[in-house]
XYZ file of C-alpha atoms in Angstrom:
713
model
C -8.493 -29.231 -82.035
C -6.404 -26.493 -80.552
C -5.451 -26.749 -76.895
C -6.406 -23.733 -74.713
C -3.414 -21.792 -73.472
C -2.764 -22.024 -69.705
C -3.241 -18.736 -67.831
C -0.035 -16.955 -66.915
C 0.691 -14.457 -64.154
C 3.136 -11.700 -64.859
C 4.741 -10.016 -61.839
C 5.343 -6.281 -61.901
C 6.600 -3.711 -59.423
C 3.018 -2.755 -58.589
C 1.792 -6.326 -58.040
C 4.837 -7.038 -55.885
C 4.020 -3.931 -53.813
C 0.536 -5.327 -53.228
C 1.893 -8.746 -52.272
C 4.404 -7.211 -49.835
C 1.611 -5.341 -48.062
C -0.402 -8.580 -47.881
C 2.561 -10.380 -46.323
C 3.193 -7.556 -43.847
C -0.406 -7.693 -42.652
C -0.695 -11.488 -42.611
C 2.694 -12.522 -41.198
C 3.840 -9.632 -39.012
C 0.300 -8.521 -38.192
C -0.549 -11.988 -36.857
C 2.571 -12.144 -34.648
C 1.918 -8.695 -33.204
C -1.746 -9.418 -32.501
C -0.780 -12.674 -30.756
C 1.590 -10.725 -28.475
C -1.081 -8.079 -27.902
C -3.603 -10.743 -26.958
C -1.177 -12.407 -24.540
C -0.521 -9.047 -22.836
C -4.172 -8.117 -22.405
C -5.970 -11.408 -21.829
C -6.919 -12.481 -18.281
C -3.974 -13.957 -16.396
C -3.470 -17.703 -16.007
C -3.027 -20.686 -18.285
C -4.868 -20.098 -21.554
C -6.926 -23.294 -21.300
C -7.991 -22.306 -17.760
C -8.929 -18.792 -18.881
C -10.992 -20.002 -21.846
C -12.784 -22.515 -19.606
C -13.587 -19.973 -16.868
C -17.334 -19.177 -16.646
C -17.139 -15.466 -17.617
C -15.008 -16.104 -20.738
C -16.671 -19.333 -21.821
C -20.116 -17.715 -21.553
C -19.074 -14.918 -23.906
C -17.476 -17.239 -26.458
C -20.425 -19.629 -26.285
C -22.705 -16.739 -27.263
C -20.495 -16.110 -30.329
C -20.357 -19.779 -31.369
C -21.984 -20.547 -34.739
C -23.160 -16.964 -35.209
C -19.656 -15.443 -35.278
C -17.048 -18.162 -34.801
C -16.836 -20.901 -37.402
C -16.181 -24.566 -36.410
C -12.493 -24.318 -37.350
C -11.991 -21.332 -35.037
C -13.960 -23.011 -32.238
C -11.757 -26.079 -32.589
C -8.676 -23.911 -32.143
C -10.150 -22.463 -28.945
C -11.288 -25.789 -27.496
C -9.185 -28.656 -28.943
C -9.763 -32.239 -27.805
C -6.685 -31.923 -25.587
C -7.566 -28.673 -23.799
C -4.042 -28.095 -22.476
C -2.714 -27.938 -26.067
C -4.562 -24.718 -26.896
C -2.172 -21.952 -28.036
C -2.713 -18.441 -29.325
C -0.028 -19.145 -31.935
C -2.664 -21.165 -33.816
C -5.194 -18.306 -33.886
C -5.768 -16.408 -37.149
C -6.054 -12.632 -37.376
C -9.845 -12.658 -37.430
C -10.095 -14.845 -34.311
C -7.553 -12.664 -32.484
C -9.601 -9.566 -33.319
C -12.734 -11.203 -31.896
C -10.937 -12.230 -28.695
C -9.306 -8.823 -28.166
C -12.667 -7.087 -28.486
C -14.680 -9.475 -26.318
C -12.633 -11.030 -23.493
C -9.699 -8.657 -22.891
C -11.561 -5.799 -21.236
C -10.584 -3.263 -23.930
C -12.634 -0.106 -24.317
C -13.331 0.914 -27.927
C -11.630 4.092 -29.199
C -13.712 7.246 -29.462
C -14.383 6.477 -33.147
C -15.452 2.872 -32.425
C -14.133 -0.503 -33.553
C -14.892 -0.059 -37.273
C -13.616 3.439 -38.099
C -9.993 4.488 -38.662
C -8.951 6.564 -35.602
C -7.361 10.008 -36.068
C -3.559 10.164 -36.216
C -3.477 11.816 -32.773
C -4.966 8.725 -31.111
C -2.064 6.311 -30.598
C -3.632 4.199 -27.854
C -3.367 0.424 -27.797
C -7.017 0.012 -28.833
C -6.666 2.564 -31.656
C -3.717 0.666 -33.168
C -5.707 -2.592 -33.033
C -8.432 -0.887 -35.082
C -5.833 0.535 -37.493
C -4.520 -2.956 -38.353
C -8.030 -4.011 -39.329
C -8.726 -0.805 -41.285
C -5.396 -0.926 -43.174
C -6.109 -4.548 -44.049
C -9.449 -3.508 -45.581
C -7.815 -0.569 -47.388
C -5.115 -2.747 -48.938
C -7.712 -5.304 -49.976
C -9.504 -2.496 -51.820
C -6.819 -2.874 -54.503
C -7.675 -6.559 -55.058
C -9.362 -5.949 -58.442
C -6.004 -5.340 -60.141
C -3.787 -6.612 -57.268
C -1.392 -3.702 -57.668
C -0.293 -0.654 -55.712
C 1.850 2.145 -57.099
C 5.063 3.179 -55.338
C 3.864 6.401 -53.617
C 0.767 4.664 -52.252
C 2.809 1.613 -51.241
C 5.327 3.660 -49.246
C 2.554 5.575 -47.436
C 0.631 2.392 -46.556
C 3.831 0.655 -45.456
C 4.846 3.501 -43.132
C 1.382 3.757 -41.540
C 1.129 0.005 -40.963
C 4.700 -0.221 -39.664
C 4.147 2.561 -37.114
C 1.104 0.799 -35.673
C 2.824 -2.594 -35.534
C 5.908 -1.163 -33.796
C 3.782 0.639 -31.204
C 1.903 -2.583 -30.487
C 4.778 -5.047 -30.639
C 7.815 -2.988 -29.703
C 10.812 -1.507 -31.499
C 12.258 -4.968 -32.151
C 9.827 -5.318 -35.040
C 11.139 -2.251 -36.895
C 14.259 -3.897 -38.360
C 12.320 -7.058 -39.283
C 9.749 -4.974 -41.152
C 12.488 -3.011 -42.930
C 14.059 -6.301 -44.108
C 10.693 -7.574 -45.335
C 10.272 -4.459 -47.456
C 13.433 -5.281 -49.446
C 13.116 -9.081 -49.605
C 12.603 -10.670 -53.041
C 9.254 -12.352 -53.738
C 8.583 -14.888 -56.506
C 5.159 -15.027 -58.214
C 4.036 -18.088 -56.221
C 4.679 -16.267 -52.925
C 2.789 -13.237 -54.201
C -0.293 -15.300 -55.037
C -0.084 -17.109 -51.692
C -0.226 -13.930 -49.619
C -2.855 -12.336 -51.833
C -5.065 -15.359 -51.231
C -4.415 -15.308 -47.462
C -5.416 -11.644 -47.205
C -8.502 -12.321 -49.303
C -9.522 -15.129 -46.935
C -9.032 -12.860 -43.908
C -11.269 -10.232 -45.468
C -13.930 -12.792 -46.308
C -13.893 -14.024 -42.719
C -14.169 -10.445 -41.483
C -17.095 -9.704 -43.794
C -18.841 -12.868 -42.642
C -18.319 -11.957 -38.993
C -19.527 -8.405 -39.568
C -22.714 -9.681 -41.195
C -23.302 -12.052 -38.285
C -22.603 -9.302 -35.759
C -25.141 -7.119 -37.574
C -27.684 -9.919 -37.206
C -26.873 -10.199 -33.511
C -27.195 -6.444 -33.197
C -30.641 -6.552 -34.765
C -31.727 -9.302 -32.392
C -30.328 -7.404 -29.444
C -32.262 -4.327 -30.457
C -35.484 -6.311 -30.473
C -34.625 -7.764 -27.072
C -33.987 -4.338 -25.547
C -37.339 -3.074 -26.768
C -39.033 -6.156 -25.389
C -37.439 -5.993 -21.945
C -37.192 -2.209 -21.680
C -33.388 -2.079 -21.580
C -31.195 0.341 -23.427
C -29.048 -0.939 -26.299
C -25.937 0.498 -24.678
C -26.438 -1.459 -21.460
C -27.008 -4.739 -23.290
C -23.970 -4.312 -25.536
C -21.852 -3.482 -22.526
C -23.039 -6.641 -20.781
C -21.976 -8.767 -23.774
C -18.925 -6.948 -25.105
C -17.175 -6.382 -21.796
C -18.191 -9.044 -19.263
C -14.645 -9.574 -17.983
C -14.393 -5.980 -16.818
C -17.754 -6.226 -15.086
C -16.716 -9.451 -13.355
C -13.412 -7.839 -12.326
C -15.153 -4.738 -10.974
C -17.521 -6.939 -8.974
C -14.646 -8.982 -7.523
C -12.755 -5.812 -6.567
C -15.839 -4.304 -4.920
C -16.473 -7.506 -2.945
C -12.845 -7.693 -1.813
C -12.807 -4.018 -0.834
C -15.927 -4.563 1.304
C -14.323 -7.604 2.972
C -11.157 -5.577 3.640
C -13.141 -2.750 5.231
C -15.062 -5.166 7.429
C -11.803 -6.746 8.599
C -10.269 -3.350 9.402
C -13.353 -2.277 11.322
C -13.271 -5.379 13.497
C -9.499 -5.175 14.115
C -9.372 -1.461 15.022
C -12.611 -0.852 16.909
C -11.155 -1.032 20.407
C -7.828 -0.092 21.940
C -6.039 -2.248 24.487
C -7.560 -2.048 27.948
C -5.253 -0.341 30.448
C -7.669 1.198 32.914
C -10.989 0.152 34.468
C -12.052 3.791 34.218
C -11.741 3.689 30.451
C -12.784 0.154 29.506
C -13.459 -0.562 25.838
C -11.867 2.684 24.655
C -12.965 3.252 21.075
C -10.443 4.423 18.501
C -13.057 6.870 17.221
C -13.373 8.578 20.609
C -9.852 8.818 22.038
C -8.437 10.520 18.976
C -10.674 13.585 18.898
C -8.305 16.101 20.507
C -5.026 15.322 18.733
C -3.728 18.149 16.581
C -1.609 17.872 13.447
C 0.379 20.377 11.460
C 2.233 20.711 8.205
C 5.918 21.353 8.854
C 7.664 21.606 12.239
C 8.130 24.312 14.831
C 10.929 23.096 17.103
C 11.771 24.909 20.325
C 15.355 25.860 19.499
C 16.184 28.793 21.776
C 17.862 27.296 24.859
C 17.950 30.684 26.588
C 14.162 30.911 26.790
C 12.906 30.597 30.323
C 11.658 27.144 31.245
C 8.050 28.263 31.714
C 7.993 29.881 28.274
C 9.568 26.784 26.675
C 6.974 24.536 28.267
C 4.189 26.833 27.082
C 5.291 26.349 23.463
C 4.604 22.601 23.473
C 1.490 21.784 21.473
C 1.451 25.077 19.572
C 0.893 24.966 15.837
C 3.835 26.087 13.724
C 2.300 25.423 10.311
C -1.144 25.151 8.795
C -3.539 23.544 11.203
C -5.799 21.011 9.551
C -9.263 20.153 10.755
C -9.547 16.620 9.419
C -7.300 13.872 8.111
C -8.707 14.141 4.607
C -6.831 17.418 4.061
C -3.594 15.425 3.986
C -4.743 13.636 0.834
C -6.396 16.499 -1.048
C -4.259 17.547 -4.046
C -2.436 20.822 -4.409
C -1.618 22.219 -7.849
C -3.755 19.479 -9.358
C -1.536 16.614 -8.097
C -2.505 14.095 -5.457
C 0.190 13.573 -2.781
C 1.692 10.107 -3.270
C 4.110 10.127 -0.313
C 3.350 11.419 3.183
C 5.744 11.676 6.144
C 4.045 11.941 9.551
C 6.332 12.938 12.427
C 5.849 13.292 16.146
C 7.546 12.641 19.468
C 7.306 9.310 21.291
C 3.783 8.689 22.561
C 2.348 11.646 20.651
C -0.162 9.415 18.879
C 1.412 8.380 15.564
C 0.275 4.763 15.843
C -3.187 5.825 16.917
C -3.307 8.266 14.005
C -2.523 5.422 11.593
C -5.300 3.305 13.082
C -7.672 6.262 12.901
C -6.899 6.981 9.232
C -7.335 3.383 8.120
C -10.472 2.980 10.226
C -11.968 6.156 8.782
C -11.269 4.746 5.315
C -13.027 1.500 6.250
C -16.013 3.467 7.593
C -16.118 5.634 4.430
C -15.435 8.688 6.614
C -11.934 9.592 5.439
C -13.262 11.771 2.619
C -16.385 13.680 3.570
C -15.783 17.043 1.923
C -17.965 18.995 -0.468
C -18.817 17.757 -3.928
C -16.163 19.950 -5.541
C -13.232 18.544 -3.577
C -10.819 16.291 -5.465
C -10.141 13.199 -3.404
C -8.441 9.946 -4.421
C -10.624 6.915 -5.119
C -8.968 4.496 -2.690
C -10.288 0.946 -2.946
C -7.529 -0.680 -0.860
C -5.797 0.303 2.399
C -3.181 -1.631 4.368
C -1.432 -0.958 7.691
C 2.006 -2.387 8.533
C 4.648 -1.564 11.112
C 8.411 -1.523 10.743
C 8.504 -3.364 14.075
C 6.753 -6.282 12.329
C 8.802 -6.075 9.148
C 12.077 -6.242 11.106
C 11.236 -9.869 11.900
C 11.451 -10.815 8.211
C 15.155 -9.901 8.131
C 16.678 -10.369 4.693
C 14.296 -13.111 3.573
C 13.178 -12.520 -0.027
C 9.489 -11.619 -0.164
C 7.074 -9.987 -2.597
C 4.898 -6.995 -1.882
C 1.896 -9.332 -1.891
C 3.581 -11.364 0.876
C 4.082 -8.459 3.246
C 0.668 -6.884 2.600
C -0.958 -10.200 3.485
C 0.839 -10.055 6.852
C -0.934 -6.840 7.824
C -2.471 -7.144 11.288
C -5.735 -5.536 10.084
C -6.451 -8.408 7.663
C -8.379 -11.581 8.443
C -8.881 -14.802 6.494
C -11.674 -13.202 4.459
C -9.474 -10.350 3.218
C -6.464 -12.263 1.899
C -4.958 -10.827 -1.277
C -5.035 -13.483 -3.983
C -3.106 -13.304 -7.251
C -5.988 -11.771 -9.230
C -6.543 -8.988 -6.673
C -2.821 -8.270 -6.495
C -2.673 -8.116 -10.289
C -5.446 -5.505 -10.162
C -3.577 -3.576 -7.446
C -0.404 -3.480 -9.553
C -2.292 -2.075 -12.554
C -4.473 0.315 -10.503
C -1.948 1.533 -7.944
C -3.643 4.942 -7.721
C -6.418 3.184 -5.781
C -4.087 1.955 -3.003
C -3.141 3.431 0.397
C -0.258 1.799 2.299
C 0.632 2.981 5.826
C 3.861 1.815 7.484
C 4.146 2.911 11.108
C 7.358 3.456 13.104
C 10.255 4.211 10.736
C 12.290 5.084 13.848
C 11.997 1.394 14.832
C 13.233 0.152 11.440
C 16.400 -1.924 11.807
C 17.605 -1.043 8.280
C 17.190 2.716 8.068
C 20.553 3.195 6.359
C 19.611 0.671 3.670
C 16.302 2.396 2.932
C 17.904 5.848 2.824
C 20.672 4.683 0.459
C 20.507 3.507 -3.143
C 21.079 -0.163 -2.204
C 17.632 -1.105 -3.498
C 18.727 -0.368 -7.068
C 20.245 -3.855 -7.385
C 16.673 -5.212 -7.494
C 14.114 -4.644 -10.282
C 11.378 -2.042 -9.887
C 8.745 -4.755 -9.979
C 6.249 -5.290 -7.160
C 5.845 -8.950 -8.164
C 9.529 -9.829 -7.740
C 10.988 -11.204 -4.507
C 13.557 -9.096 -2.652
C 14.475 -8.215 0.965
C 11.749 -6.323 2.791
C 14.052 -3.275 3.184
C 14.366 -3.061 -0.614
C 10.581 -3.279 -1.019
C 10.052 -0.528 1.569
C 12.684 1.683 -0.087
C 11.049 1.264 -3.497
C 7.605 2.007 -2.065
C 8.760 5.155 -0.267
C 10.714 6.387 -3.307
C 7.836 5.666 -5.694
C 9.696 3.053 -7.735
C 6.933 0.452 -7.405
C 3.175 0.978 -7.217
C 3.751 4.408 -8.721
C 0.668 6.533 -8.098
C -0.293 4.839 -4.824
C -0.367 6.785 -1.548
C 2.409 5.660 0.829
C 2.424 7.110 4.349
C 5.135 6.451 6.930
C 5.434 7.697 10.496
C 8.588 8.487 12.414
C 10.053 10.338 15.357
C 11.601 13.718 14.451
C 15.275 12.675 14.566
C 14.863 9.751 12.188
C 12.589 11.731 9.883
C 15.239 14.464 9.679
C 17.808 11.843 8.669
C 15.692 10.430 5.858
C 15.006 13.946 4.557
C 18.735 14.672 4.682
C 19.240 11.765 2.242
C 17.282 13.698 -0.433
C 14.252 11.443 -0.115
C 11.456 13.912 -0.686
C 7.823 13.566 0.323
C 4.832 15.243 -1.267
C 3.335 16.087 2.123
C 4.865 16.612 5.590
C 2.660 16.400 8.676
C 3.484 16.655 12.377
C 1.275 15.520 15.230
C 1.720 18.130 17.923
C -0.185 16.682 20.853
C -2.425 18.371 23.419
C -2.496 22.040 24.244
C -3.103 23.058 27.893
C -6.907 23.346 27.473
C -6.971 19.948 25.779
C -4.965 18.349 28.607
C -7.600 19.583 31.062
C -10.390 18.471 28.757
C -8.847 15.004 28.562
C -8.568 14.790 32.345
C -12.193 15.859 32.708
C -13.235 13.151 30.258
C -11.097 10.515 31.995
C -12.597 11.273 35.428
C -16.093 12.129 34.211
C -17.603 9.682 36.720
C -15.629 10.980 39.722
C -15.778 14.738 40.247
C -13.589 14.568 43.374
C -10.663 12.965 41.531
C -11.155 15.224 38.516
C -10.945 18.406 40.617
C -7.902 17.165 42.571
C -5.961 16.276 39.415
C -6.840 19.448 37.474
C -5.967 21.612 40.474
C -2.651 19.764 40.917
C -1.455 20.070 37.320
C -2.612 23.695 37.064
C -0.205 24.559 39.896
C 2.655 22.641 38.217
C 3.289 23.747 34.643
C 5.886 21.025 34.077
C 3.118 18.427 34.413
C 1.220 20.230 31.634
C 4.253 19.787 29.392
C 4.473 16.144 30.457
C 0.825 15.561 29.534
C 0.893 17.246 26.122
C 1.892 13.822 24.792
C -1.373 11.848 24.780
C 0.054 8.524 25.961
C 1.820 10.241 28.863
C -1.370 12.091 29.692
C -3.103 8.733 29.845
C -0.362 7.252 32.063
C -0.515 10.269 34.358
C -4.273 9.925 34.754
C -3.899 6.169 35.330
C -1.369 6.813 38.097
C -3.447 9.516 39.788
C -6.499 7.261 39.590
C -4.539 4.387 41.125
C -2.920 6.348 43.931
C -6.077 8.290 44.874
C -7.895 4.985 45.317
C -5.328 3.735 47.835
C -5.806 4.090 51.606
C -4.889 7.492 52.963
C -1.168 8.170 52.752
C 0.951 11.128 53.741
C 2.927 11.083 50.496
C 1.977 14.082 48.336
C 1.227 13.730 44.637
C 4.401 13.965 42.544
C 5.347 17.404 41.266
C 8.448 16.609 39.204
C 8.160 14.700 35.957
C 11.056 12.485 37.078
C 9.089 11.473 40.187
C 5.985 10.873 38.107
C 7.855 8.554 35.744
C 9.227 6.595 38.689
C 5.811 6.284 40.324
C 4.156 5.176 37.062
C 6.639 2.309 36.637
C 6.209 1.306 40.285
C 2.441 1.376 39.841
C 2.626 -1.012 36.910
C 4.797 -3.468 38.788
C 2.809 -3.266 42.029
C -0.425 -3.917 40.145
C 1.014 -7.030 38.524
C 1.510 -8.950 41.764
C -0.641 -7.908 44.666
C 0.388 -10.991 46.655
C 4.035 -9.917 46.458
C 5.384 -13.315 45.341
C 8.367 -11.458 43.925
C 9.612 -8.286 45.518
C 9.120 -4.970 43.735
C 12.882 -4.477 43.642
C 13.521 -7.912 42.067
C 10.912 -7.363 39.368
C 12.268 -3.918 38.554
C 15.789 -5.265 38.317
C 14.851 -7.969 35.833
C 12.752 -5.585 33.751
C 15.662 -3.122 33.776
C 18.138 -5.720 32.530
C 15.767 -6.754 29.753
C 15.116 -3.111 28.773
C 18.836 -2.353 28.573
C 19.462 -5.437 26.429
C 16.630 -4.468 24.052
C 18.085 -0.977 23.655
C 21.553 -2.341 22.966
C 20.227 -4.691 20.284
C 17.684 -2.173 18.936
C 14.971 -4.751 19.482
C 11.385 -3.860 20.322
C 9.813 -7.317 20.703
C 10.755 -10.109 23.104
C 9.588 -13.540 24.285
C 8.307 -14.551 27.704
C 11.487 -16.639 28.121
C 13.546 -13.419 28.157
C 12.238 -12.784 31.701
C 13.791 -15.831 33.288
C 12.945 -15.489 36.988
C 9.221 -14.750 36.656
C 6.907 -17.746 36.662
C 3.996 -17.964 34.240
C 1.400 -16.489 36.632
C 3.627 -13.549 37.530
C 4.316 -12.850 33.887
C 0.620 -12.930 32.992
C -0.184 -10.498 35.802
C 2.572 -8.190 34.590
C 0.970 -8.181 31.138
C -2.385 -7.566 32.747
C -1.037 -4.504 34.558
C -0.701 -2.646 31.253
C 3.095 -2.274 31.351
C 3.535 -4.967 28.701
C 1.494 -5.737 25.640
C 1.419 -9.129 23.980
C 0.231 -10.730 20.778
C 1.453 -12.265 17.506
C 3.676 -9.858 15.530
C 1.673 -10.600 12.372
C -1.762 -12.040 11.672
C -2.362 -15.303 13.520
C -2.385 -17.225 10.244
C 1.217 -16.101 9.629
C 2.620 -16.325 13.158
C 1.783 -18.554 16.116
C 4.548 -17.070 18.300
C 3.429 -14.552 20.912
C 5.692 -11.513 21.196
C 5.708 -8.857 23.923
C 6.661 -5.202 24.055
C 6.596 -2.318 26.525
C 3.525 -0.079 26.618
C 5.631 2.894 25.482
C 9.226 3.121 24.285
C 9.989 5.488 27.159
C 9.583 2.548 29.585
C 12.746 0.646 28.540
C 14.748 3.887 28.607
C 13.633 4.682 32.145
C 14.350 1.140 33.298
C 17.780 1.009 31.667
C 18.621 4.290 33.407
C 17.698 2.598 36.681
C 20.062 -0.272 35.953
C 22.961 2.061 35.217
C 22.363 3.954 38.438
C 22.643 0.757 40.437
C 25.961 -0.392 38.956
C 28.348 1.918 37.184
C 30.433 -1.033 35.968
C 27.472 -2.828 34.425
C 28.257 -3.686 30.762
C 25.021 -2.007 29.749
C 26.601 1.359 30.493
C 27.271 1.716 26.764
C 23.563 2.141 26.170
C 23.325 5.347 28.205
C 23.628 7.467 25.079
C 20.346 5.945 23.948
C 18.561 7.477 26.913
C 18.208 11.099 27.800
C 20.125 12.059 30.903
C 16.828 12.943 32.545
C 15.938 9.243 32.660
C 18.816 8.637 35.059
C 17.717 11.645 37.065
C 14.341 9.981 37.621
C 16.010 7.687 40.087
C 17.957 10.307 42.040
C 15.748 10.071 45.060
C 16.315 9.599 48.749
C 16.749 5.829 48.806
C 18.997 5.778 45.702
C 21.107 8.914 46.037
C 24.163 7.043 47.342
C 24.093 4.723 44.285
C 23.400 7.311 41.642
C 26.145 9.476 42.993
C 28.570 7.282 41.070
C 27.165 8.274 37.677
C 29.379 10.447 35.471
C 26.868 13.090 34.340
C 29.474 14.887 32.223
C 29.899 11.694 30.193
C 26.143 11.344 29.812
C 25.644 14.939 28.695
C 28.159 14.442 25.884
C 26.243 11.516 24.439
C 23.691 12.167 21.709
C 20.184 11.188 22.831
C 18.113 8.870 20.686
C 15.254 11.383 20.598
C 14.510 14.864 21.718
């Protein structure tokens, strides 16, 4: 009996072409899809992600009907921590990418080859599947001619390189030329066949699920699109819900932290941020008073005038021009003009959903996150390495319910166009030169990496991290001019100009609305003295002036007239603060002023803005508390209480330490703090040239002072 001949397989150029394509799709395709899955899956350890309720619920719904037991075992092995995407086959990776990675299907769907113009991540995922099916279409004769082979190879290679990176190009080129023996050819043909069979099985099961879903939607009156969205993309829905909940918690925290300003006057108790800001004007650009030959009255009249485009509401700052949203905003203004208050107003308006209230046609950014920091706070971090998440969590407008966790920060990094960051007080930054230079380039442009806070601020301002976010900083004019001189450009420039003369009078009328006698006296007095109008165009000085007039007009009848000169007014305001702090006169007025003056001079020399109670050595605890209660000093933790238990103090306005240091210099020409005179305008020394101090101040070298460059105009 003749023995049947064993089947033989003859390899040809065409069959080898087919086998090479099978190997390219099975070997390289699997590696690339594993990398793609690792990039797009939810963050965290893989076993933790797969066990999380949103993901596990989705996969549980696909168990048996879509995923076979072998695939389920790869997802949930007996030792959960041993799960690895390296053990996943192509079919399982496709299922995971579509269902738990938050990917949106291409315009042509998950089952149709996208057009060549669509080179998105999702489109290339679909191409790998479609090319696999196309190659398998040649399975009947297991051969592909050369022209077809080269076209398929190029198309598949392009998609794999876009997904996996250029490092795959040389590996794919080598694979194209590598020899293959007949056993290898049969092995890869069989692997591709198995992948296709798995895909067909899954497609049939998905069709069955689709049919069942259709029946369910008819039964419960839901649309098919809504139900598919609920199943196909639950991770995105869960993420959107978490972001919305966090954004609401952040807004609630901001509202509670910014509702009231510090109390400095019984006449204006519980001053609301919403109310006190109404009369502050802003402008684009600057209109400095440069002509020194203009008569004093004309120069004073120019304060508060608008030199650029006047804007009616804060939202105009953020509305795009030429189709581009401004991503960097520089807000300038003189000391006390209201920059800090403006920052609080902007972030509070965002929290109240009032920042953008324009017509339906206006293009406004969709800001889901807003954070307020100050350079005064950030100075305390020194050169300690921190991440952006670290410093945002130190924002004073956050509470324990609005902490940024890793998942929220991950969302912020990938959706930076939804973020507003405000950093107040660049003129108080201790590392201005660092920020204005290119020193930050030694650190990576990565918001997740640790680096000194100055490097993080520089990268934020220059748009090197969180590209697309809106970053606003405030500064006095001199420092803002310096940063602009370093070729750091901003998309939008804004200046807060302060009160005009009618607004000064309106403010006074509002301040004394419950006392017509005081209101008429004060308005009549400033109307006769134009220099007081110029003094009061700065809102904080207007407030101090009203506080002083209120205080002095409540005192028993005195023969001393109300001050006419701004130098006298400054002197009287400081005296008022100190007199209010200790009505029992435990420490003399002169002693308290001397100690405050020494502290102010030291702060100016060291460019410090915060100090401890221990820095005022001679005042006991009760005296110090009364001084804080007078309004001259403010106190509180420099960051959120959860980040700092140390109470820091600072002067009500930065003009206070300059006035006090001028007083110290007047009293002793040989005092070592004389070197700080250049940090104060010569007028501050002039404030103390009065009858009881003329013999002391006569020693001051005014020519030397006039040659020093002031710290601000």
